[in-house]
XYZ file of C-alpha atoms in Angstrom:
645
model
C 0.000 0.000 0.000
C 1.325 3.561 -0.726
C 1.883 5.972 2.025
C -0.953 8.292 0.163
C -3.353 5.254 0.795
C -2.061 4.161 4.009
C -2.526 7.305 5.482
C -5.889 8.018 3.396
C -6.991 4.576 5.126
C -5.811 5.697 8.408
C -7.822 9.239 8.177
C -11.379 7.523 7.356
C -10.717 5.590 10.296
C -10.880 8.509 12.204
C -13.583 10.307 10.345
C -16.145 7.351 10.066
C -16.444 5.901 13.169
C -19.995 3.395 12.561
C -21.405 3.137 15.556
C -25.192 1.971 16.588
C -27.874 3.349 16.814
C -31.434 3.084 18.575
C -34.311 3.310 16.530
C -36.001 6.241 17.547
C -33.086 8.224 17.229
C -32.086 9.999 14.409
C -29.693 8.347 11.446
C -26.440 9.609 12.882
C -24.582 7.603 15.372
C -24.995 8.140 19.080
C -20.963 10.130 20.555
C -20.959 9.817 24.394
C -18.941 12.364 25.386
C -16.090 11.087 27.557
C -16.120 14.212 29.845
C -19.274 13.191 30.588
C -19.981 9.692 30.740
C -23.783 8.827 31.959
C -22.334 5.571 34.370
C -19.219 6.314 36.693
C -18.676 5.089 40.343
C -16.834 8.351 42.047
C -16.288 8.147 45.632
C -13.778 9.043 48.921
C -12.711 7.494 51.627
C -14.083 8.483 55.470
C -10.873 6.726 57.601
C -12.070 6.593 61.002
C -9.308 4.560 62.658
C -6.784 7.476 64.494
C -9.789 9.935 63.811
C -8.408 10.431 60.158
C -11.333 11.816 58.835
C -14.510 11.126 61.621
C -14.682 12.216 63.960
C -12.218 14.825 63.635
C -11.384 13.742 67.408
C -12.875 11.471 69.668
C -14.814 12.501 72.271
C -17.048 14.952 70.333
C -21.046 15.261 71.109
C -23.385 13.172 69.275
C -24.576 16.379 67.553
C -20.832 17.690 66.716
C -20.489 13.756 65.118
C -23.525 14.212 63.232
C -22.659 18.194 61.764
C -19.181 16.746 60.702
C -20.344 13.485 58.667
C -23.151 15.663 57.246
C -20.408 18.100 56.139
C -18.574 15.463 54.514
C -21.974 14.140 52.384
C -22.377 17.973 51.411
C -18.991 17.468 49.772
C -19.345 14.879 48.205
C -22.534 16.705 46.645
C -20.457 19.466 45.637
C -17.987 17.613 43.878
C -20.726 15.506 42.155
C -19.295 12.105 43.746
C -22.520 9.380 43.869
C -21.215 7.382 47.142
C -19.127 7.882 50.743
C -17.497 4.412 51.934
C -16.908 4.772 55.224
C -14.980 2.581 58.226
C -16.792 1.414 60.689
C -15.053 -1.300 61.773
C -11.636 -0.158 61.994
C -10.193 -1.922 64.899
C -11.813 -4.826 65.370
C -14.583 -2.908 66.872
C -17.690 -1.283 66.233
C -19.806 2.022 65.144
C -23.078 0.732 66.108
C -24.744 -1.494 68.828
C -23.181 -4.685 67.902
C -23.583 -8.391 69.875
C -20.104 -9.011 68.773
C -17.514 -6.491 69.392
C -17.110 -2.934 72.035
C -17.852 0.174 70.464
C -15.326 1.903 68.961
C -12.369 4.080 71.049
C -12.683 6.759 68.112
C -16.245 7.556 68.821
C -15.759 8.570 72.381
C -12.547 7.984 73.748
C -13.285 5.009 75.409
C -13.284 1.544 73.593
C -16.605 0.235 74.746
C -18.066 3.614 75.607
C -21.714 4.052 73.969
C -21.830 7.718 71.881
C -25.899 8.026 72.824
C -26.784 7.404 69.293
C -26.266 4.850 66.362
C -23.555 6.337 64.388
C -24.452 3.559 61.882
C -28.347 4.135 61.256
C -27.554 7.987 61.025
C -25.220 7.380 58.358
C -26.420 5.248 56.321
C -29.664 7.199 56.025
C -28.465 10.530 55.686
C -26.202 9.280 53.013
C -29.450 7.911 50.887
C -30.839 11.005 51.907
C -29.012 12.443 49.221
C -29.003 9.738 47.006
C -25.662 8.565 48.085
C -24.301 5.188 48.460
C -22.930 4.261 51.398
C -20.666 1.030 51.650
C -19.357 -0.289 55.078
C -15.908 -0.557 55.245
C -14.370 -3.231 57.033
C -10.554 -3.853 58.474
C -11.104 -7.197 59.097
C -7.650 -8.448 61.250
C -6.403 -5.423 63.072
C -7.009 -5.806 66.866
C -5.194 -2.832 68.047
C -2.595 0.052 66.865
C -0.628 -1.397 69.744
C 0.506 -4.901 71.293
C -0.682 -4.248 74.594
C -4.235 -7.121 75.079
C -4.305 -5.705 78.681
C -5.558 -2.647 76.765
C -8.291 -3.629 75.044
C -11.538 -3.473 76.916
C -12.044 -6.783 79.076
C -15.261 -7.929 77.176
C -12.966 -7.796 74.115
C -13.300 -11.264 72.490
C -9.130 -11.148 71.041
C -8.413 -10.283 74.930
C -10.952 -13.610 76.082
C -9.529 -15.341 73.623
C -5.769 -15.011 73.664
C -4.856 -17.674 71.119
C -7.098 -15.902 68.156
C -4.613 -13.034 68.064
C -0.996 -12.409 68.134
C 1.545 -9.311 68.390
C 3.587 -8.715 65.293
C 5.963 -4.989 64.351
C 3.837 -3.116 67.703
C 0.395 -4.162 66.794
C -2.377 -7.166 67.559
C -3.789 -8.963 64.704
C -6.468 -11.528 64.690
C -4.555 -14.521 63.431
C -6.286 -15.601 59.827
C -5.028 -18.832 60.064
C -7.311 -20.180 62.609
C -10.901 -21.298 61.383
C -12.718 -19.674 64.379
C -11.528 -16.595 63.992
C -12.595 -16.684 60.436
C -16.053 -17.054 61.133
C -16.210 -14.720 63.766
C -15.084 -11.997 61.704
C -17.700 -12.933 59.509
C -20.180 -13.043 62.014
C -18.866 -9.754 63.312
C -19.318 -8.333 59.937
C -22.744 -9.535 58.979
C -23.983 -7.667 62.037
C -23.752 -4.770 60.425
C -24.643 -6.086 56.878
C -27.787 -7.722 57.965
C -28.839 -5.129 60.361
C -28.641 -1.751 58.305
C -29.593 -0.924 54.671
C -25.947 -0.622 53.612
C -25.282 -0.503 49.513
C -21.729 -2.365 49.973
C -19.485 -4.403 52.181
C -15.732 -2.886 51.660
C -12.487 -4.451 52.764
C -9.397 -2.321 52.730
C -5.683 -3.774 51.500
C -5.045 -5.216 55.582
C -4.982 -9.105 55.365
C -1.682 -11.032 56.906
C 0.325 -7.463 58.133
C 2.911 -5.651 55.735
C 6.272 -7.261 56.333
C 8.309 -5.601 59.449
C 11.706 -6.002 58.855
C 13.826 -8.652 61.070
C 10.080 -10.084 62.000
C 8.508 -13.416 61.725
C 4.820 -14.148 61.601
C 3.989 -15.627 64.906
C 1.886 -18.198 63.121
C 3.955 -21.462 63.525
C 1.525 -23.233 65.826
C -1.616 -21.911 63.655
C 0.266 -23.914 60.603
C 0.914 -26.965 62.432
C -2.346 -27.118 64.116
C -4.350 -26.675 60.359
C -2.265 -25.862 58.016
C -2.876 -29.985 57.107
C -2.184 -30.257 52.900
C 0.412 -27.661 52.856
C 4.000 -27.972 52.793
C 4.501 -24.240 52.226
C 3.234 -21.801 54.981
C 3.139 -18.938 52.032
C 0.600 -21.023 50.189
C -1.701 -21.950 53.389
C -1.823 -18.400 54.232
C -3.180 -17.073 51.331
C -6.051 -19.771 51.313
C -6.584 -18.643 54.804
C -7.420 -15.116 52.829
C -9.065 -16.849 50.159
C -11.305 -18.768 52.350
C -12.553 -15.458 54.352
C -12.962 -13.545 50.885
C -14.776 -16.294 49.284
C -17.412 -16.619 52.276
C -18.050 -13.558 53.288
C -18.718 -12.599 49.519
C -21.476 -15.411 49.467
C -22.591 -14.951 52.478
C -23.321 -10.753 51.281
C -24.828 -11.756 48.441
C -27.363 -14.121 49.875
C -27.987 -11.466 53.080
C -28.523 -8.388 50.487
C -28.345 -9.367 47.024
C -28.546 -5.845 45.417
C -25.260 -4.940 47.895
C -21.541 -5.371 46.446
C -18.730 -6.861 47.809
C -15.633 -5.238 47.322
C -12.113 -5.015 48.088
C -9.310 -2.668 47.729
C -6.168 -4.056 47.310
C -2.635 -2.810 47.736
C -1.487 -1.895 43.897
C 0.845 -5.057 42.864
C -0.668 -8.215 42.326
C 3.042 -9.966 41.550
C 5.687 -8.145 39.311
C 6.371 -9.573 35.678
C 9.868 -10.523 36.960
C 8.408 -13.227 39.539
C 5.376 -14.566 37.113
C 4.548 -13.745 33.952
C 0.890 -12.886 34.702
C 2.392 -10.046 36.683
C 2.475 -6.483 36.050
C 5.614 -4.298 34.801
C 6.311 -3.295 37.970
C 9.594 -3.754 40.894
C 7.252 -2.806 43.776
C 6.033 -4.839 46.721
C 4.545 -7.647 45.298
C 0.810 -8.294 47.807
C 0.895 -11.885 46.592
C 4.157 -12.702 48.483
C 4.246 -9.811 50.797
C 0.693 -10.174 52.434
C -0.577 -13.130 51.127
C -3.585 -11.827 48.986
C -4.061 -13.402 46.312
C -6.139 -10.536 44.462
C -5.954 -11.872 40.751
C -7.471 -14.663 42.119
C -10.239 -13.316 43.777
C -11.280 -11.517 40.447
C -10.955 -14.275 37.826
C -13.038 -16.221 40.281
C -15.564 -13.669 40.526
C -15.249 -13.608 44.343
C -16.170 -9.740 44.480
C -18.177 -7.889 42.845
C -15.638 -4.900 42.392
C -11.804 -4.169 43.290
C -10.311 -1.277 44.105
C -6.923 -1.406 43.476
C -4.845 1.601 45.295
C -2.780 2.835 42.348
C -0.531 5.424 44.485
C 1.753 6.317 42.186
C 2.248 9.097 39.608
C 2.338 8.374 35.704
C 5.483 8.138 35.013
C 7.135 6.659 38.713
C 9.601 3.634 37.360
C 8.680 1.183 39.757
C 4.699 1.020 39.490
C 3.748 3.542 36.964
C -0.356 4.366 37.109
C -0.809 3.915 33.223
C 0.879 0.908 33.238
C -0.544 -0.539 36.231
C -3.900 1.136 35.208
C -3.563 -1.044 32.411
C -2.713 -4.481 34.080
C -5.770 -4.137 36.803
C -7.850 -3.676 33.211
C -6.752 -6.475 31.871
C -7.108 -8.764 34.887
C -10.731 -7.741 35.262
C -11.713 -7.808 30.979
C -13.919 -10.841 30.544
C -15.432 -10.885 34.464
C -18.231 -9.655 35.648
C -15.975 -7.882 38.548
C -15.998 -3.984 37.888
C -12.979 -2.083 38.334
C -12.424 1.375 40.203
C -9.330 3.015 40.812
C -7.988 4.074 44.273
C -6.319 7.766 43.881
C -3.739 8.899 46.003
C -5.971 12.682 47.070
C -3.366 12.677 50.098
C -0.306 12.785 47.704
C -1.252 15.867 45.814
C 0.272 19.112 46.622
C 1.346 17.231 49.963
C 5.170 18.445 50.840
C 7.974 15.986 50.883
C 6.096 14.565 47.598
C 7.751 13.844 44.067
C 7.849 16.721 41.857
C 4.518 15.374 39.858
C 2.549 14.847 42.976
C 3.096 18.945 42.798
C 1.191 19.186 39.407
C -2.086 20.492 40.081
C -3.218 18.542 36.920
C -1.221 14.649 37.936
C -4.949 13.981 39.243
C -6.353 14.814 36.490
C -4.227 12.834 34.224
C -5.038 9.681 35.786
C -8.620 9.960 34.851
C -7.648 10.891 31.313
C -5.811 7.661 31.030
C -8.836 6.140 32.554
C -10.799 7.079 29.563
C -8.899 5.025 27.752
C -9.616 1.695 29.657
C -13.303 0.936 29.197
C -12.986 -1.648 32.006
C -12.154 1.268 34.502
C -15.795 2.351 35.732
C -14.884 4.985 38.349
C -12.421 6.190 41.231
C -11.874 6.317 44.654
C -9.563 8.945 46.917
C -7.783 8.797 50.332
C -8.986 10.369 51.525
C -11.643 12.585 52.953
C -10.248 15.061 54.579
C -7.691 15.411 51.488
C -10.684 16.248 48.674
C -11.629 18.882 51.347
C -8.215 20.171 51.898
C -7.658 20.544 47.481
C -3.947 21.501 48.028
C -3.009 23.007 44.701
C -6.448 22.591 43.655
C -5.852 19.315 42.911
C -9.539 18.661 43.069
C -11.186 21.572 41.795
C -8.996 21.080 38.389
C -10.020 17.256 38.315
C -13.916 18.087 38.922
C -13.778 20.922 36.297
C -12.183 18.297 33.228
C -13.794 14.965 34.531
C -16.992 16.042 36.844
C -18.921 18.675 35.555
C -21.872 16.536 35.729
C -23.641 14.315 37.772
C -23.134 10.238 36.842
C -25.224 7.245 37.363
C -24.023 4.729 39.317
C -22.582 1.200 37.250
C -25.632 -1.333 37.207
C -24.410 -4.668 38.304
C -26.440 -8.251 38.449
C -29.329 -8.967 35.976
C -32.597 -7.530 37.371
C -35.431 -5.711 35.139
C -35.318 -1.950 34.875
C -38.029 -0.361 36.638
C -41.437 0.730 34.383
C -41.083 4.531 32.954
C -42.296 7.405 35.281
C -44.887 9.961 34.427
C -44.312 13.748 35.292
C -47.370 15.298 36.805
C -46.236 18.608 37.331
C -43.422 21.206 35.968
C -43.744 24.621 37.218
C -41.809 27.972 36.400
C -41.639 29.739 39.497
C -39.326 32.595 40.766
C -37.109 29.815 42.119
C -36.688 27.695 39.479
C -38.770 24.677 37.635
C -40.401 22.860 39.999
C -40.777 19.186 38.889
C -42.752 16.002 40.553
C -43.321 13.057 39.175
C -44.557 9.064 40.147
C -43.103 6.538 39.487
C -41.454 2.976 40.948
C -38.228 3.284 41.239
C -35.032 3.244 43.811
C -34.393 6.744 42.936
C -34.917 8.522 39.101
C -32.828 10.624 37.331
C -33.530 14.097 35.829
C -32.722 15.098 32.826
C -32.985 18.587 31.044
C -33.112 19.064 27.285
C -33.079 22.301 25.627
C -36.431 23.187 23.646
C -39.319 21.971 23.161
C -38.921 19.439 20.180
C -38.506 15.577 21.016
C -35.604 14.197 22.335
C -33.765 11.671 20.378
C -31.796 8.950 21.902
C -28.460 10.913 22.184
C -29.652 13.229 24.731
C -29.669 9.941 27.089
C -26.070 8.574 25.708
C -24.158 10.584 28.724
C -24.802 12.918 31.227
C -25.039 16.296 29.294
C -28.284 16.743 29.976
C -28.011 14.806 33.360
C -29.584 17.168 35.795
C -29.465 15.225 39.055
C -29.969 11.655 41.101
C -32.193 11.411 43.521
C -34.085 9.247 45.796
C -37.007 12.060 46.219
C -40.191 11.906 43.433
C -39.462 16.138 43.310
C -36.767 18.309 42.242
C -36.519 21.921 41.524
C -33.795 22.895 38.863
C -32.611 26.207 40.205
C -30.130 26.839 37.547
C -32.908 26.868 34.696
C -33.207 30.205 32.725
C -36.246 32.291 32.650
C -36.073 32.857 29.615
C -35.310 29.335 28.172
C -37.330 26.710 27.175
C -36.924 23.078 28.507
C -38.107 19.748 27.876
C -37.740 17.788 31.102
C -37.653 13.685 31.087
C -37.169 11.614 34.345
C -36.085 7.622 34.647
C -35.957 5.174 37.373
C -33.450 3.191 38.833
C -33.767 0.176 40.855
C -31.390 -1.124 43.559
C -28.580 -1.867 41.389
C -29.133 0.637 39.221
C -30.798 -0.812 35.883
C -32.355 2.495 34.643
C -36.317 2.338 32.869
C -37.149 4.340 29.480
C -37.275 8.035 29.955
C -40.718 9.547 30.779
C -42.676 11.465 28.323
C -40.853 14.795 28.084
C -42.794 17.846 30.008
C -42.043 21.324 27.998
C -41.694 24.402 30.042
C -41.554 27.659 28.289
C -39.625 30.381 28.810
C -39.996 34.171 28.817
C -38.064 33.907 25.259
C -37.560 31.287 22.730
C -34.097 29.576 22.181
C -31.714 31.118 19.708
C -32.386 29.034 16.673
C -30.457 30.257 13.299
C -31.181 27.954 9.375
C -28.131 27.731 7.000
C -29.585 27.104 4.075
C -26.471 26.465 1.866
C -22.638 25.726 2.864
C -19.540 27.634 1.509
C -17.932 24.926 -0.978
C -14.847 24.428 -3.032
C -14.830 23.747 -6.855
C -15.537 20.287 -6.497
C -18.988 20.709 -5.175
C -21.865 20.943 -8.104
C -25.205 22.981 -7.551
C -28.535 21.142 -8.441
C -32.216 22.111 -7.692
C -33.255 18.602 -8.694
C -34.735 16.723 -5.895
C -38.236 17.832 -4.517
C -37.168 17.590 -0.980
C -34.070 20.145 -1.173
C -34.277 23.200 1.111
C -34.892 26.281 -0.138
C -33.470 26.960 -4.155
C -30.644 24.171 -4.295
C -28.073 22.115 -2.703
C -24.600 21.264 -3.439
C -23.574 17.625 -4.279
C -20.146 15.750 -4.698
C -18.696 12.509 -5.659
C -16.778 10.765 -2.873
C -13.203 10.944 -2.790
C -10.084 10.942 -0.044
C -9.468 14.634 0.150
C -10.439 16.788 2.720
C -12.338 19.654 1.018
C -15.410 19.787 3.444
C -18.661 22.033 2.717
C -18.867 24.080 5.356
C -22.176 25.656 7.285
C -20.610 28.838 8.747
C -22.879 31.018 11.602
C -22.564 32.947 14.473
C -23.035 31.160 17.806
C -24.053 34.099 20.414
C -22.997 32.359 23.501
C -21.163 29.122 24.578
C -23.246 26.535 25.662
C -25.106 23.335 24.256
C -26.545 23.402 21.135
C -29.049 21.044 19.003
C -27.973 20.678 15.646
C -29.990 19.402 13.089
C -29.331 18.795 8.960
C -31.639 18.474 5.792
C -30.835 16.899 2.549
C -32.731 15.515 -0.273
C -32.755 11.656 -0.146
C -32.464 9.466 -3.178
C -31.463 5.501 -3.668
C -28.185 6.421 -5.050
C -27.169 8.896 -2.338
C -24.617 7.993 -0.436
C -25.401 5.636 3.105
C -22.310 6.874 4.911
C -21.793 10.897 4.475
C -19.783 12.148 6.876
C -21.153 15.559 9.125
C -18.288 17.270 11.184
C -19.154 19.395 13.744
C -17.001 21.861 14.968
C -17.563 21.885 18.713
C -15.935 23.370 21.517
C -13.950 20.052 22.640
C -12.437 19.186 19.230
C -14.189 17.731 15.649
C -17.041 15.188 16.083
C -17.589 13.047 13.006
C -21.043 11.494 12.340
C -22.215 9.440 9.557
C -26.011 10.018 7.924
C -27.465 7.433 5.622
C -28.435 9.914 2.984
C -30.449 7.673 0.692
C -33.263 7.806 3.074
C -35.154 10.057 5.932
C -34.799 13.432 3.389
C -37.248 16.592 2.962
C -36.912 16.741 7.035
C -35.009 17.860 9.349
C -32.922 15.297 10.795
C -31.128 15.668 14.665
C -27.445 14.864 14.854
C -27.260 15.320 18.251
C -26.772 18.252 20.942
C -22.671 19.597 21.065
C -21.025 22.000 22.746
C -20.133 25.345 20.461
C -18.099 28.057 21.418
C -19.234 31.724 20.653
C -18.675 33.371 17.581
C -19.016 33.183 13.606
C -16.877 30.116 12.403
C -17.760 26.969 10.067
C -19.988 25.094 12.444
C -21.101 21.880 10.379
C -19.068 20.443 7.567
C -19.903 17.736 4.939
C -16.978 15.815 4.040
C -17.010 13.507 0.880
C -13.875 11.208 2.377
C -16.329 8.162 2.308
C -15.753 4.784 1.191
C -18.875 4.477 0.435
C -20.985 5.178 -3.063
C -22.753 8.044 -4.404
C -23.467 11.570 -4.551
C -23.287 13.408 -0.957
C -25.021 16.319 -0.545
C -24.982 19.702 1.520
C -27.940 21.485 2.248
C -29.007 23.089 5.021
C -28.495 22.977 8.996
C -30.413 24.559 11.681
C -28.443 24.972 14.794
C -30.627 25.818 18.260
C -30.086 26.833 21.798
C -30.259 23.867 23.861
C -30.966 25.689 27.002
């Protein structure tokens, strides 16, 4: 092939991507926009163990508690995350009334000491309160930040039961190798599970304890008492893991089957240098270091997500994100396991950090990369109290390029989508648009689409016109324009997020229609013919050209008066020897979009191509390119391009 044709093969590539299509839409292709997909799980942190994030301190009132985790949900709000997972079992201990372990020391002071209230309960429903998720995080061996049993209050069951635990580099540990302890920790944490209307059961990267140098595991007797099968200790202590991760997943999903169970592992699985499956890494392997055996647990489909804890900026040479980003992909493509990403918030702009952790933007690059891993469905950050702090505005510059808009949570498992709900009421008022509607789901999404014409199936494709989530049947949309009009639709979403049909759409008008402007005719090179022949052309002609690999577009130029979203929508005289694949370009305010319209049908109409972002000004909006490989005359002739509210 000549370099001409290679590179006129590699250009239509680009410019004709053929993607489907629902049938009510119009005949261009569906472009999410990656800036704002419609499904994405976004999330921080709340540590509790040490008082890392809540309670600031121990000790605090039950009404000081409650005005600091509500703080924390109104952040999360404000930076459009969907879900808070929170520890509340951080010590082998408890934040709420449990049968099974003391209350927690970070509460009050006092391990054992009752905070008047169940921290639990509150959170949980003031999380769904704002159509949050909130998953339960569990540390399920630490005992204690020290080695001291005497301690530990004296109804503690690792103090009445002194061969469960053992001391190892200053701290107790419940001893995973001993079958009792095992299903206590299970027990302990299916208190909590059973009990309260959590949406997830978490489980940080603490299994066996991180390697203290000059230390042995204290688990000898443990190994000869039923480690029976094994010759190698390594390999009986990450079944011990196995075993726990294995049955407490089944015994989630058969106490709350719309619930996850997840885990979030240290980074490295293995490095490539010790087994081939392994990453392209030199770091701390978790396999051999810990004894959790995280591969595993996907390719099994053990959990229902993992959350590795990619730490690392792109470019560090001993566990670089993108490559690791692109391992944890891997290892999950083919499973039904979804994949978020744990971000380092506490690294950024943090001093005594490498010179990228100083980038206001390294953030925001490792969600860019993200977008180029379908497998990667959302992201995580350590923690709290870090997304709040935003040294170097770390997190205002990741929300402004990745979270502009709200996101739908990933659906997981197989359940029907909820029927369609009906709006009964959409009021203008001085505060807003008032909406209400019925309807049967978990919570419903809002949606807002400039105008008053139909929506096509595009305007649901991502969250551009994604107004809000929300467990409540009302919502008023205070940032609507007075002088706009809207066409409002509203889904449902069951438990695990399988979203109905859109409602029938409810116009409010405004004070003023949208700007709306025709361009009947394009500006066109020498190539392009004029013809009046076809019945359905708009207005006295169009312009028509034979396909061919050069880039001499005909271009709809017009003057946008303000940046924003915009409907755009193109005519053209159909005919059986038209050609099915002419490429539209549209100019928008992120780059080119290229979409393909099957021009030998659906002409003498006005067609949608979907709504785009334009920036203001007068500049060629809408081209029609004739690089197709397809057959027959395509044809320019007219666009209308309107406000979108």
């Amino acid at each position: 092939m000549s370099l001409r044709r290679l590179a006129a093969s590699c250009l239509m590539a680009l410019l004709l991507p053929l993607l489907s299509l629902p049938q009510a839409a119009a005949a261009a292709a569906c472009t999410p926009d990656p800036a704002t997909p419609k499904r994405q799980f976004r999330a921080m942190w709340v540590a509790s163990v040490a008082n890392i994030d809540w309670p600031s301190r121990s000790g605090l009132s039950a009404a000081a508690q409650q005005a600091e985790y509500r703080s924390w949900l109104d952040l999360a709000q404000r930076r459009n995350f969907n879900a808070v997972v929170v520890q509340i079992r951080p010590t082998a201990d408890a934040f709420w009334p449990s049968g099974f372990e003391p209350w927690s020391q970070w509460l009050t002071g006092t391990q054992g000491g009752n905070p008047g209230y169940d921290p639990l309960a509150f959170m949980v429903a003031e999380a769904h309160a704002r159509g949050l998720e909130f998953h339960a995080w569990f540390n399920p061996y630490r005992v204690a930040n020290h080695d001291d049993a005497s301690k530990l209050v004296a109804t503690h069951p690792a103090r009445q039961n002194p061969s469960w635990r053992f001391a190892y580099g200053g701290k107790l540990y419940y001893n995973p190798g001993i079958p009792a302890v095992r299903a206590f920790i299970q027990d302990a944490i299916m208190d909590a599970v059973s009990r309260y209307d959590v949406d997830g059961v978490h489980l940080d990267d603490y299994f066996y304890p991180y390697p203290v140098s000059g230390q042995a595991i204290p688990d000898s007797a443990a190994f000869s008492q039923y480690g029976g099968g094994f010759t190698n200790v390594g390999d009986w202590r990450r079944d011990n893991v196995n075993r726990l991760i294995q049955e407490l997943g089944q015994r989630v999903r058969t106490a709350k089957p719309h619930a996850t169970f997840g885990v979030s592992p240290f980074g490295i699985w293995r490095n490539a240098g010790s087994d081939p499956l392994g990453s392209q890494t030199s770091g701390l392997q978790s396999y051999d270091a810990i004894y959790a055996d995280t591969r595993k647990w996907v390719k099994q489909g053990w959990i229902d997500y993992v959350t590795p804890q990619l730490y690392w900026h792109v470019g560090f040479a001993a566990a670089d994100y993108s490559v690791l980003t692109a391992w944890w992909s891997e290892v999950v493509r083919g499973t039904a396991v979804q994949l978020y990403i744990g971000q380092a918030a506490y690294r950024a702009g943090a001093s005594g950090q490498e010179a990228a952790w100083q980038r206001p933007e390294e953030l925001s690059s490792h969600l860019t990369i993200n977008r180029g891993h379908p497998e990667v469905l959302g992201d995580v950050y350590f923690s709290a109290k870090d997304v709040r702090d935003d040294r170097i505005g770390s997190i205002t510059r990741l929300v402004a390029d990745h979270y502009t808009k709200p996101a739908l949570l990933p659906a997981h498992g197989s359940a029907a989508a909820p029927a369609a709900p009906s709006i009964t009421a959409a009021v203008r008022g001085t505060g807003g648009v008032a909406l209400s509607w019925q309807g049967s789901g978990g919570s419903y999404a809002v949606y807002r689409v400039g105008g008053s014409g139909p929506a096509d199936a595009c305007a649901f494709a991502d969250a551009r016109n994604l107004l809000k989530v929300t467990s409540a049947t009302s919502f008023t949309d205070t940032t609507a324009s007075a002088s706009a009009t809207y066409t409002y639709y509203v889904s449902a979403l069951n438990r695990t997020h399988q979203e109905s049909a859109p409602s029938a759409g409810k116009v409010v008008t405004g004070s003023g229609g949208p700007f709306s402007a025709v361009i009947d005719g394009p500006a066109a090179g020498s190539a392009w013919g004029t013809s009046a022949f076809s019945a359905q052309r708009h207005g006295a002609d169009y312009r028509f050209a034979s396909p061919q690999a050069v880039s001499d577009p005909a271009w709809f130029r017009a003057t946008i008066p303000s940046a924003g979203d915009y409907r755009v929508e193109v005519w053209y005289p159909a005919d059986p020897g038209y050609n099915s694949a002419t490429p539209y370009i549209v100019a928008t305010s992120t780059g080119n979009r290229t979409l393909t319209v099957d021009q030998r049908t659906g002409g003498g109409q006005w067609r949608l191509l979907g709504t785009f972002p334009l920036a203001a000004g007068t500049a060629n909006v809408v081209g029609v390119s004739r690089w197709t490989s397809a057959t027959g005359y395509v044809i320019a002739d007219a666009v209308r391009i309107t406000a979108a509210g």
